[in-house]
Amino acid sequence: MSGCPCGSGSELSGCCGPLLAGEKRAATAEQLMRSRFTAYAVGDVDYVRQTWHPQTCPKHLTLDDSIRWTRLDVVATDRGSLFDTTGTVEFRAFFRQDGQRDVMHEVSEFVRLDRSWVYLSGRHT
Ligand SMILES: [Zn+2]
């Protein structure tokens, strides 16, 4: 077994796996962001939808099969802790598409709905 796709250094089963399986909730915005990256990496479109704010989630959400997500670097986080209701995570997501390597740089906004963190929107820089 290789490590969790989010790059935490832990195994998938001890990291994002239980979140994707619905056994655990993300405690922080960063944890949710990491688990969403993992969901993209493993093609778990249901988890991507479940963790997207209902007001901003696209009606027809599909993941692009031609993209292979290879690495995540979390650059910075702001709020998003156990005691917050909003938070931002800045990250770089590395991917390969059509044999080309590329990177997406995004600042994502997260909010806590009830007790669960959800993704609200992202700004590409
Ligand atoms: Zn992980």
PDB file of C-alpha atoms and ligand atoms in Angstrom:
ATOM      1  CA  MET A   1       0.000   0.000   0.000  1.00  0.00           C
ATOM      2  CA  SER A   2       1.258   3.431  -0.830  1.00  0.00           C
ATOM      3  CA  GLY A   3       0.357   6.479   1.215  1.00  0.00           C
ATOM      4  CA  CYS A   4      -2.813   8.522   1.130  1.00  0.00           C
ATOM      5  CA  PRO A   5      -3.147  10.531  -2.106  1.00  0.00           C
ATOM      6  CA  CYS A   6      -3.372  13.762  -0.072  1.00  0.00           C
ATOM      7  CA  GLY A   7       0.310  13.387   0.773  1.00  0.00           C
ATOM      8  CA  SER A   8      -0.066  13.360   4.552  1.00  0.00           C
ATOM      9  CA  GLY A   9       2.394  10.490   4.817  1.00  0.00           C
ATOM     10  CA  SER A  10      -0.248   8.258   6.430  1.00  0.00           C
ATOM     11  CA  GLU A  11      -1.975   5.301   4.858  1.00  0.00           C
ATOM     12  CA  LEU A  12      -5.307   5.972   3.142  1.00  0.00           C
ATOM     13  CA  SER A  13      -7.071   3.877   5.809  1.00  0.00           C
ATOM     14  CA  GLY A  14      -5.649   6.062   8.574  1.00  0.00           C
ATOM     15  CA  CYS A  15      -6.207   9.368   6.784  1.00  0.00           C
ATOM     16  CA  CYS A  16      -8.840  10.295   4.186  1.00  0.00           C
ATOM     17  CA  GLY A  17     -10.274   6.763   3.802  1.00  0.00           C
ATOM     18  CA  PRO A  18     -12.698   6.911   6.772  1.00  0.00           C
ATOM     19  CA  LEU A  19     -13.919  10.345   5.630  1.00  0.00           C
ATOM     20  CA  LEU A  20     -14.651   9.121   2.113  1.00  0.00           C
ATOM     21  CA  ALA A  21     -16.400   6.096   3.615  1.00  0.00           C
ATOM     22  CA  GLY A  22     -18.628   8.348   5.745  1.00  0.00           C
ATOM     23  CA  GLU A  23     -17.245   6.904   8.985  1.00  0.00           C
ATOM     24  CA  LYS A  24     -15.688  10.158  10.134  1.00  0.00           C
ATOM     25  CA  ARG A  25     -16.246  13.870   9.613  1.00  0.00           C
ATOM     26  CA  ALA A  26     -13.477  16.283   8.779  1.00  0.00           C
ATOM     27  CA  ALA A  27     -12.566  18.177  11.945  1.00  0.00           C
ATOM     28  CA  THR A  28     -10.974  21.090  10.118  1.00  0.00           C
ATOM     29  CA  ALA A  29     -11.291  22.825   6.765  1.00  0.00           C
ATOM     30  CA  GLU A  30      -7.822  21.550   5.827  1.00  0.00           C
ATOM     31  CA  GLN A  31      -8.831  17.977   6.574  1.00  0.00           C
ATOM     32  CA  LEU A  32     -11.897  18.376   4.378  1.00  0.00           C
ATOM     33  CA  MET A  33      -9.797  19.907   1.610  1.00  0.00           C
ATOM     34  CA  ARG A  34      -7.331  17.018   1.791  1.00  0.00           C
ATOM     35  CA  SER A  35     -10.112  14.450   1.678  1.00  0.00           C
ATOM     36  CA  ARG A  36     -11.658  16.179  -1.332  1.00  0.00           C
ATOM     37  CA  PHE A  37      -8.331  16.042  -3.141  1.00  0.00           C
ATOM     38  CA  THR A  38      -8.172  12.337  -2.340  1.00  0.00           C
ATOM     39  CA  ALA A  39     -11.729  11.915  -3.647  1.00  0.00           C
ATOM     40  CA  TYR A  40     -10.693  13.567  -6.928  1.00  0.00           C
ATOM     41  CA  ALA A  41      -7.590  11.361  -7.030  1.00  0.00           C
ATOM     42  CA  VAL A  42      -9.554   8.128  -6.564  1.00  0.00           C
ATOM     43  CA  GLY A  43     -12.585   9.262  -8.614  1.00  0.00           C
ATOM     44  CA  ASP A  44     -15.120   9.382  -5.767  1.00  0.00           C
ATOM     45  CA  VAL A  45     -17.600  11.821  -7.325  1.00  0.00           C
ATOM     46  CA  ASP A  46     -20.227  11.178  -4.615  1.00  0.00           C
ATOM     47  CA  TYR A  47     -17.900  12.407  -1.900  1.00  0.00           C
ATOM     48  CA  VAL A  48     -16.987  15.469  -3.941  1.00  0.00           C
ATOM     49  CA  ARG A  49     -20.702  16.271  -4.244  1.00  0.00           C
ATOM     50  CA  GLN A  50     -21.500  15.547  -0.577  1.00  0.00           C
ATOM     51  CA  THR A  51     -18.803  17.914   0.598  1.00  0.00           C
ATOM     52  CA  TRP A  52     -19.825  20.749  -1.721  1.00  0.00           C
ATOM     53  CA  HIS A  53     -22.136  23.485  -0.426  1.00  0.00           C
ATOM     54  CA  PRO A  54     -25.616  22.782  -1.877  1.00  0.00           C
ATOM     55  CA  GLN A  55     -25.876  26.374  -3.122  1.00  0.00           C
ATOM     56  CA  THR A  56     -22.687  26.249  -5.185  1.00  0.00           C
ATOM     57  CA  CYS A  57     -22.435  22.572  -6.144  1.00  0.00           C
ATOM     58  CA  PRO A  58     -22.826  22.098  -9.910  1.00  0.00           C
ATOM     59  CA  LYS A  59     -26.015  20.238 -10.861  1.00  0.00           C
ATOM     60  CA  HIS A  60     -24.192  17.896 -13.170  1.00  0.00           C
ATOM     61  CA  LEU A  61     -20.896  17.090 -11.602  1.00  0.00           C
ATOM     62  CA  THR A  62     -18.517  14.767 -13.356  1.00  0.00           C
ATOM     63  CA  LEU A  63     -14.833  14.221 -12.787  1.00  0.00           C
ATOM     64  CA  ASP A  64     -12.520  14.546 -15.760  1.00  0.00           C
ATOM     65  CA  ASP A  65     -11.091  11.059 -16.400  1.00  0.00           C
ATOM     66  CA  SER A  66      -8.198  12.463 -18.396  1.00  0.00           C
ATOM     67  CA  ILE A  67      -6.765  14.180 -15.306  1.00  0.00           C
ATOM     68  CA  ARG A  68      -4.541  12.219 -12.918  1.00  0.00           C
ATOM     69  CA  TRP A  69      -4.100  14.055  -9.620  1.00  0.00           C
ATOM     70  CA  THR A  70      -0.614  13.347  -8.392  1.00  0.00           C
ATOM     71  CA  ARG A  71       0.267  15.561  -5.452  1.00  0.00           C
ATOM     72  CA  LEU A  72      -1.174  18.116  -3.054  1.00  0.00           C
ATOM     73  CA  ASP A  73       0.722  20.898  -1.314  1.00  0.00           C
ATOM     74  CA  VAL A  74      -1.195  22.881   1.269  1.00  0.00           C
ATOM     75  CA  VAL A  75       0.360  26.338   1.152  1.00  0.00           C
ATOM     76  CA  ALA A  76      -1.561  28.150   3.891  1.00  0.00           C
ATOM     77  CA  THR A  77      -4.684  27.912   5.989  1.00  0.00           C
ATOM     78  CA  ASP A  78      -6.734  30.600   7.698  1.00  0.00           C
ATOM     79  CA  ARG A  79      -9.319  29.794  10.392  1.00  0.00           C
ATOM     80  CA  GLY A  80     -11.110  26.522   9.636  1.00  0.00           C
ATOM     81  CA  SER A  81     -10.372  25.021  13.037  1.00  0.00           C
ATOM     82  CA  LEU A  82     -12.667  23.132  15.391  1.00  0.00           C
ATOM     83  CA  PHE A  83     -13.837  26.470  16.771  1.00  0.00           C
ATOM     84  CA  ASP A  84     -14.535  28.243  13.482  1.00  0.00           C
ATOM     85  CA  THR A  85     -17.459  28.256  11.083  1.00  0.00           C
ATOM     86  CA  THR A  86     -15.502  29.509   8.067  1.00  0.00           C
ATOM     87  CA  GLY A  87     -12.028  28.906   6.767  1.00  0.00           C
ATOM     88  CA  THR A  88      -9.785  29.184   3.742  1.00  0.00           C
ATOM     89  CA  VAL A  89      -7.154  26.808   2.436  1.00  0.00           C
ATOM     90  CA  GLU A  90      -4.593  27.794  -0.177  1.00  0.00           C
ATOM     91  CA  PHE A  91      -3.110  24.872  -2.029  1.00  0.00           C
ATOM     92  CA  ARG A  92      -1.342  23.642  -5.118  1.00  0.00           C
ATOM     93  CA  ALA A  93      -2.736  20.526  -6.740  1.00  0.00           C
ATOM     94  CA  PHE A  94      -0.427  18.798  -9.193  1.00  0.00           C
ATOM     95  CA  PHE A  95      -1.851  16.770 -12.021  1.00  0.00           C
ATOM     96  CA  ARG A  96      -1.049  15.123 -15.318  1.00  0.00           C
ATOM     97  CA  GLN A  97      -3.231  15.445 -18.383  1.00  0.00           C
ATOM     98  CA  ASP A  98      -2.437  14.190 -21.879  1.00  0.00           C
ATOM     99  CA  GLY A  99       1.114  13.475 -20.817  1.00  0.00           C
ATOM    100  CA  GLN A 100       1.645  17.020 -19.562  1.00  0.00           C
ATOM    101  CA  ARG A 101       2.348  17.967 -15.983  1.00  0.00           C
ATOM    102  CA  ASP A 102       0.510  20.963 -14.651  1.00  0.00           C
ATOM    103  CA  VAL A 103      -0.485  22.546 -11.363  1.00  0.00           C
ATOM    104  CA  MET A 104      -3.632  24.246 -10.152  1.00  0.00           C
ATOM    105  CA  HIS A 105      -3.208  26.967  -7.546  1.00  0.00           C
ATOM    106  CA  GLU A 106      -6.381  27.772  -5.647  1.00  0.00           C
ATOM    107  CA  VAL A 107      -7.644  29.529  -2.547  1.00  0.00           C
ATOM    108  CA  SER A 108     -10.730  27.637  -1.390  1.00  0.00           C
ATOM    109  CA  GLU A 109     -13.430  28.894   0.946  1.00  0.00           C
ATOM    110  CA  PHE A 110     -15.043  26.464   3.353  1.00  0.00           C
ATOM    111  CA  VAL A 111     -17.987  26.857   5.714  1.00  0.00           C
ATOM    112  CA  ARG A 112     -19.347  24.652   8.429  1.00  0.00           C
ATOM    113  CA  LEU A 113     -22.948  23.560   7.878  1.00  0.00           C
ATOM    114  CA  ASP A 114     -24.399  22.007  11.001  1.00  0.00           C
ATOM    115  CA  ARG A 115     -21.371  20.040  12.095  1.00  0.00           C
ATOM    116  CA  SER A 116     -19.824  19.321   8.732  1.00  0.00           C
ATOM    117  CA  TRP A 117     -17.315  21.320   6.753  1.00  0.00           C
ATOM    118  CA  VAL A 118     -18.267  21.896   3.127  1.00  0.00           C
ATOM    119  CA  TYR A 119     -16.541  23.503   0.185  1.00  0.00           C
ATOM    120  CA  LEU A 120     -18.132  26.811  -0.832  1.00  0.00           C
ATOM    121  CA  SER A 121     -16.024  28.249  -3.635  1.00  0.00           C
ATOM    122  CA  GLY A 122     -12.540  28.603  -4.986  1.00  0.00           C
ATOM    123  CA  ARG A 123     -10.458  31.353  -6.522  1.00  0.00           C
ATOM    124  CA  HIS A 124      -7.709  30.420  -8.941  1.00  0.00           C
ATOM    125  CA  THR A 125      -4.603  32.513  -8.822  1.00  0.00           C
TER     126      THR A 125
HETATM  127 ZN    ZN B   1      -5.310  11.839   3.270  1.00  0.00          ZN
END
